[in-house]
mmCIF file of C-alpha atoms (C1' of nucleotides) in Angstrom:
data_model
loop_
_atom_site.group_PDB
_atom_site.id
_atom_site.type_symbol
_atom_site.label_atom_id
_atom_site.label_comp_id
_atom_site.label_asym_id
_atom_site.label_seq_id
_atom_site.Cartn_x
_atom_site.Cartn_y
_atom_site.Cartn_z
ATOM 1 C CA UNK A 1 8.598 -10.317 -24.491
ATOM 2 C CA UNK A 2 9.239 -9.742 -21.123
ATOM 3 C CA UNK A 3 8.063 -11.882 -18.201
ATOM 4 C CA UNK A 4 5.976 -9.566 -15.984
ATOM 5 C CA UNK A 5 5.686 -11.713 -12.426
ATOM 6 C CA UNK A 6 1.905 -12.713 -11.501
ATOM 7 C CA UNK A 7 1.709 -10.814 -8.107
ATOM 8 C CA UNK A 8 1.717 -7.585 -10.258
ATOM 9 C CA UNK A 9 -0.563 -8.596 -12.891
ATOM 10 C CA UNK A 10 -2.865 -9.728 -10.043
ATOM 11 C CA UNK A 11 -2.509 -6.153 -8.246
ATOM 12 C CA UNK A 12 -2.783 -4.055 -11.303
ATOM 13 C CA UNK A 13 -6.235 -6.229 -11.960
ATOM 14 C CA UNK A 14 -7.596 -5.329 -8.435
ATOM 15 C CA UNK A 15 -6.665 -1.457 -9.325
ATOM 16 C CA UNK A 16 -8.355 -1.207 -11.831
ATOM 17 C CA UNK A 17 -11.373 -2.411 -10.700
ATOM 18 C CA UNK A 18 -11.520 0.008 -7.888
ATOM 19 C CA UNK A 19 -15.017 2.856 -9.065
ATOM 20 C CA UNK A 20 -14.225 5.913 -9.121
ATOM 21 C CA UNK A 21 -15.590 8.522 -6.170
ATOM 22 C CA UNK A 22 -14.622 5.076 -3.530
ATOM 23 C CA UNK A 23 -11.070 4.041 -2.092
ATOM 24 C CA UNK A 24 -9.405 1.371 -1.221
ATOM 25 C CA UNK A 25 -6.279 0.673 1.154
ATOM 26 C CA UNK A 26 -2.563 -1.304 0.230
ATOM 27 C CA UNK A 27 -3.826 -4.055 2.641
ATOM 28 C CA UNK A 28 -7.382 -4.218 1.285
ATOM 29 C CA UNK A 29 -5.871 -4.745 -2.459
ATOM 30 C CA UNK A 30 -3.398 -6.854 -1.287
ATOM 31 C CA UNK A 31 -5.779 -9.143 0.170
ATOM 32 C CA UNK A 32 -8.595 -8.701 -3.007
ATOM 33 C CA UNK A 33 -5.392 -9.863 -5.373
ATOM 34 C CA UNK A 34 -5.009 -13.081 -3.223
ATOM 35 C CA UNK A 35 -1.394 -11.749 -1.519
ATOM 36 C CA UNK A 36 -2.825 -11.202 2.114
ATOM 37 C CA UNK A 37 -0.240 -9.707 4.545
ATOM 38 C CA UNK A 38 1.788 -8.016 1.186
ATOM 39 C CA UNK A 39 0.158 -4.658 1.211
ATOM 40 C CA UNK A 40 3.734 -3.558 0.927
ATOM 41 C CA UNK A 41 4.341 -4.487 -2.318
ATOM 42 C CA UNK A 42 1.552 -3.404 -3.545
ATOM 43 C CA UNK A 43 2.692 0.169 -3.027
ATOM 44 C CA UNK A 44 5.766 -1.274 -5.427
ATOM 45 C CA UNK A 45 3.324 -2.397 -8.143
ATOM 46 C CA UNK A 46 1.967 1.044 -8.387
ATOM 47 C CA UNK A 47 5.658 2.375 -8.735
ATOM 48 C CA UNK A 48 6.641 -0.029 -11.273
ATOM 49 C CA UNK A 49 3.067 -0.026 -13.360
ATOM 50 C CA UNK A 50 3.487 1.557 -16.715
ATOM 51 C CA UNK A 51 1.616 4.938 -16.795
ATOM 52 C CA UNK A 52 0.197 3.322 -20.001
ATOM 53 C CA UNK A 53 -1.838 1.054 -17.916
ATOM 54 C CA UNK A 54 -3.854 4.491 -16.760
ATOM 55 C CA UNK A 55 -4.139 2.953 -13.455
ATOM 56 C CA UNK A 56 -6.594 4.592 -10.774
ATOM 57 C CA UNK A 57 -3.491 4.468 -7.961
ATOM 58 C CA UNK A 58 -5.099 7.874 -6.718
ATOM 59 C CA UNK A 59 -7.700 5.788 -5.080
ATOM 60 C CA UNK A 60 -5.280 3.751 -3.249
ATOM 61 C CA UNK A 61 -4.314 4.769 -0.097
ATOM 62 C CA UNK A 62 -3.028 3.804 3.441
ATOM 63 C CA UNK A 63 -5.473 1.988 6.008
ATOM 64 C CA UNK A 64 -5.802 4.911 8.119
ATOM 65 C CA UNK A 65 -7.251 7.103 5.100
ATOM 66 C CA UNK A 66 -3.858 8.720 4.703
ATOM 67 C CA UNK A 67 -2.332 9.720 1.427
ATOM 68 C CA UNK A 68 0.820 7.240 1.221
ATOM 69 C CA UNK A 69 2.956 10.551 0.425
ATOM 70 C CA UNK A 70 4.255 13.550 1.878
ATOM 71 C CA UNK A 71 2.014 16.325 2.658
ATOM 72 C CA UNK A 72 2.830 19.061 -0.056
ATOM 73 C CA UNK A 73 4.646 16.477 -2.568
ATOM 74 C CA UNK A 74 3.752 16.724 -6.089
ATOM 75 C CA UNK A 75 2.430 13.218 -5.453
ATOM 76 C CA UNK A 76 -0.143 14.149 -2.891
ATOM 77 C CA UNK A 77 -1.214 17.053 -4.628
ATOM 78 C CA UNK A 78 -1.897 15.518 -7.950
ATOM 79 C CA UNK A 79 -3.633 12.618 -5.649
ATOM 80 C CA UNK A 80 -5.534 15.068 -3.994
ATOM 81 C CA UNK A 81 -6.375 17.083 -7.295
ATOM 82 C CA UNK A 82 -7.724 13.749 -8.431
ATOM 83 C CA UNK A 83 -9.270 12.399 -5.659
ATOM 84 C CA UNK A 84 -11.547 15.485 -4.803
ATOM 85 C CA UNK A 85 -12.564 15.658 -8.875
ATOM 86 C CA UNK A 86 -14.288 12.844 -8.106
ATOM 87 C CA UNK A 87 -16.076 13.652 -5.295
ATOM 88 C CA UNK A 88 -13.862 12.545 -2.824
ATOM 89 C CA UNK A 89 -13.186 14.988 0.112
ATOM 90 C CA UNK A 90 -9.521 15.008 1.717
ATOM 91 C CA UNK A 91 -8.563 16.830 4.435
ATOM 92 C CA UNK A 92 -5.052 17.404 5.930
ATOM 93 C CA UNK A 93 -3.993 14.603 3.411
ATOM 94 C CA UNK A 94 -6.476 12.321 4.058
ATOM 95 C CA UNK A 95 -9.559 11.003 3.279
ATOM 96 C CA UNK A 96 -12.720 9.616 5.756
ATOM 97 C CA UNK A 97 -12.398 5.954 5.083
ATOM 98 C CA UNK A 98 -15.639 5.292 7.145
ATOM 99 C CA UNK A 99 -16.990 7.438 4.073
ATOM 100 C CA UNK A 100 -15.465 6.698 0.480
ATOM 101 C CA UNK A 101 -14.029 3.148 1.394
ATOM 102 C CA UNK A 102 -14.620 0.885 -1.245
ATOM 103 C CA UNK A 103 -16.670 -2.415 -0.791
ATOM 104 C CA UNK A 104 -16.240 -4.920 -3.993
ATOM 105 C CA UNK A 105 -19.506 -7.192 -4.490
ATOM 106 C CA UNK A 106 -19.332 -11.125 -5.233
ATOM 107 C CA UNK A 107 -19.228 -9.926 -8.470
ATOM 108 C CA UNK A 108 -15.858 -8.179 -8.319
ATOM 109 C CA UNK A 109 -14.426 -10.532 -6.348
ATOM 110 C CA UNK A 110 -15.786 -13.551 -8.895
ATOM 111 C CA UNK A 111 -13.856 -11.323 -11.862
ATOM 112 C CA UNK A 112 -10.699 -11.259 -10.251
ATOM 113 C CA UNK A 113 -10.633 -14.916 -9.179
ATOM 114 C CA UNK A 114 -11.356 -15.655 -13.047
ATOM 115 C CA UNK A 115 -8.523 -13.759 -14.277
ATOM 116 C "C1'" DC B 1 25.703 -13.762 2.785
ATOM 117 C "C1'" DG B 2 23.655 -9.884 6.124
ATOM 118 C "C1'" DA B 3 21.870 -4.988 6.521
ATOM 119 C "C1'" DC B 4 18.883 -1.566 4.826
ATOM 120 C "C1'" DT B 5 14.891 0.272 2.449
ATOM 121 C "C1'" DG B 6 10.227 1.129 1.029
ATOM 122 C "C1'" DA B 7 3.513 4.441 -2.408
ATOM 123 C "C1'" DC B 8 2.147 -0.659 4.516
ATOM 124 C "C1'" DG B 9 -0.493 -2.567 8.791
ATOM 125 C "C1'" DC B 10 -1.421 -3.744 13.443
ATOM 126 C "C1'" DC B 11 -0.884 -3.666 18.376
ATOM 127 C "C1'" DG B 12 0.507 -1.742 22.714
ATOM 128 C "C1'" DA B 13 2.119 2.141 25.696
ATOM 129 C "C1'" DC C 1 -3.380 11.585 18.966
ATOM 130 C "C1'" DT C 2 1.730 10.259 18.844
ATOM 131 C "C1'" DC C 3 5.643 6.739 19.172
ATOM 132 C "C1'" DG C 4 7.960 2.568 18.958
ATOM 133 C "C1'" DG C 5 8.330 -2.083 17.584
ATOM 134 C "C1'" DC C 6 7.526 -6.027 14.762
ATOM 135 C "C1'" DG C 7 5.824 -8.550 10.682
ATOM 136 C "C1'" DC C 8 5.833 -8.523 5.784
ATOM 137 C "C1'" DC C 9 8.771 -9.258 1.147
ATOM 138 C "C1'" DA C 10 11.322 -7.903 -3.176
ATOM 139 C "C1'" DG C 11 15.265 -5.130 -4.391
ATOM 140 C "C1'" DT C 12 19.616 -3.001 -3.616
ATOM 141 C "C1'" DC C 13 24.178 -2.454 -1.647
#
DNA sequence: CGACTGACGCCGA
DNA sequence: CTCGGCGCCAGTC
């Protein structure tokens, strides 16, 4: 079976733990997976991740609250579509991250250290 | 081997 | 708020 690398596994873990109606940045789940300073491939987990996985990517976004694509792309819009059905408001492609930015409790932190 | 490219982030002008 | 520059790292050419 194939070898899937650890980083991934790791970042795919942190995804999922993300609740839905909150959000979380590259950086942010870069640093929860234990890769600080890789926030960049974290955006090239999500790409790779089988759609099997049902992965909450929607609620991953860029530091500044900014959808990491296009305005208009049928990326952003399904991201959007997704984002605002649960509760989460985005405006001109982006979201308040003062507002909906998610904050992981000791436990969440505890569960991904275990895995 | 070097140059370029991303679903990024931060700092300074 | 916008730009530019640099750091970051796995792939690709």
């Amino acid at each position: 079976m194939s070898t899937i690398a650890q980083p991934h596994r790791q970042i795919w873990h942190t995804v999922n733990l993300i609740p839905a109606g909150k959000v979380a940045s590259y950086g942010m789940v870069a640093d929860l997976a234990g890769l600080p300073g890789r926030a960049r491939l974290v955006g090239k987990s999500l790409s790779l991740a089988p759609t099997a996985l049902l992965l909450p990517w929607h609620r991953v976004l860029r530091a500044t609250g900014q959808l990491a694509f296009p305005p208009g792309s049928s990326n952003a819009l399904e991201q959007t579509g997704r984002l605002q059905q649960e509760g989460v408001v985005v405006v001109n492609n982006r979201v308040k991250m003062q507002q909906f930015r998610w904050q992981p409790t000791p436990a969440d932190i505890l569960f991904m250290l275990d895995y």
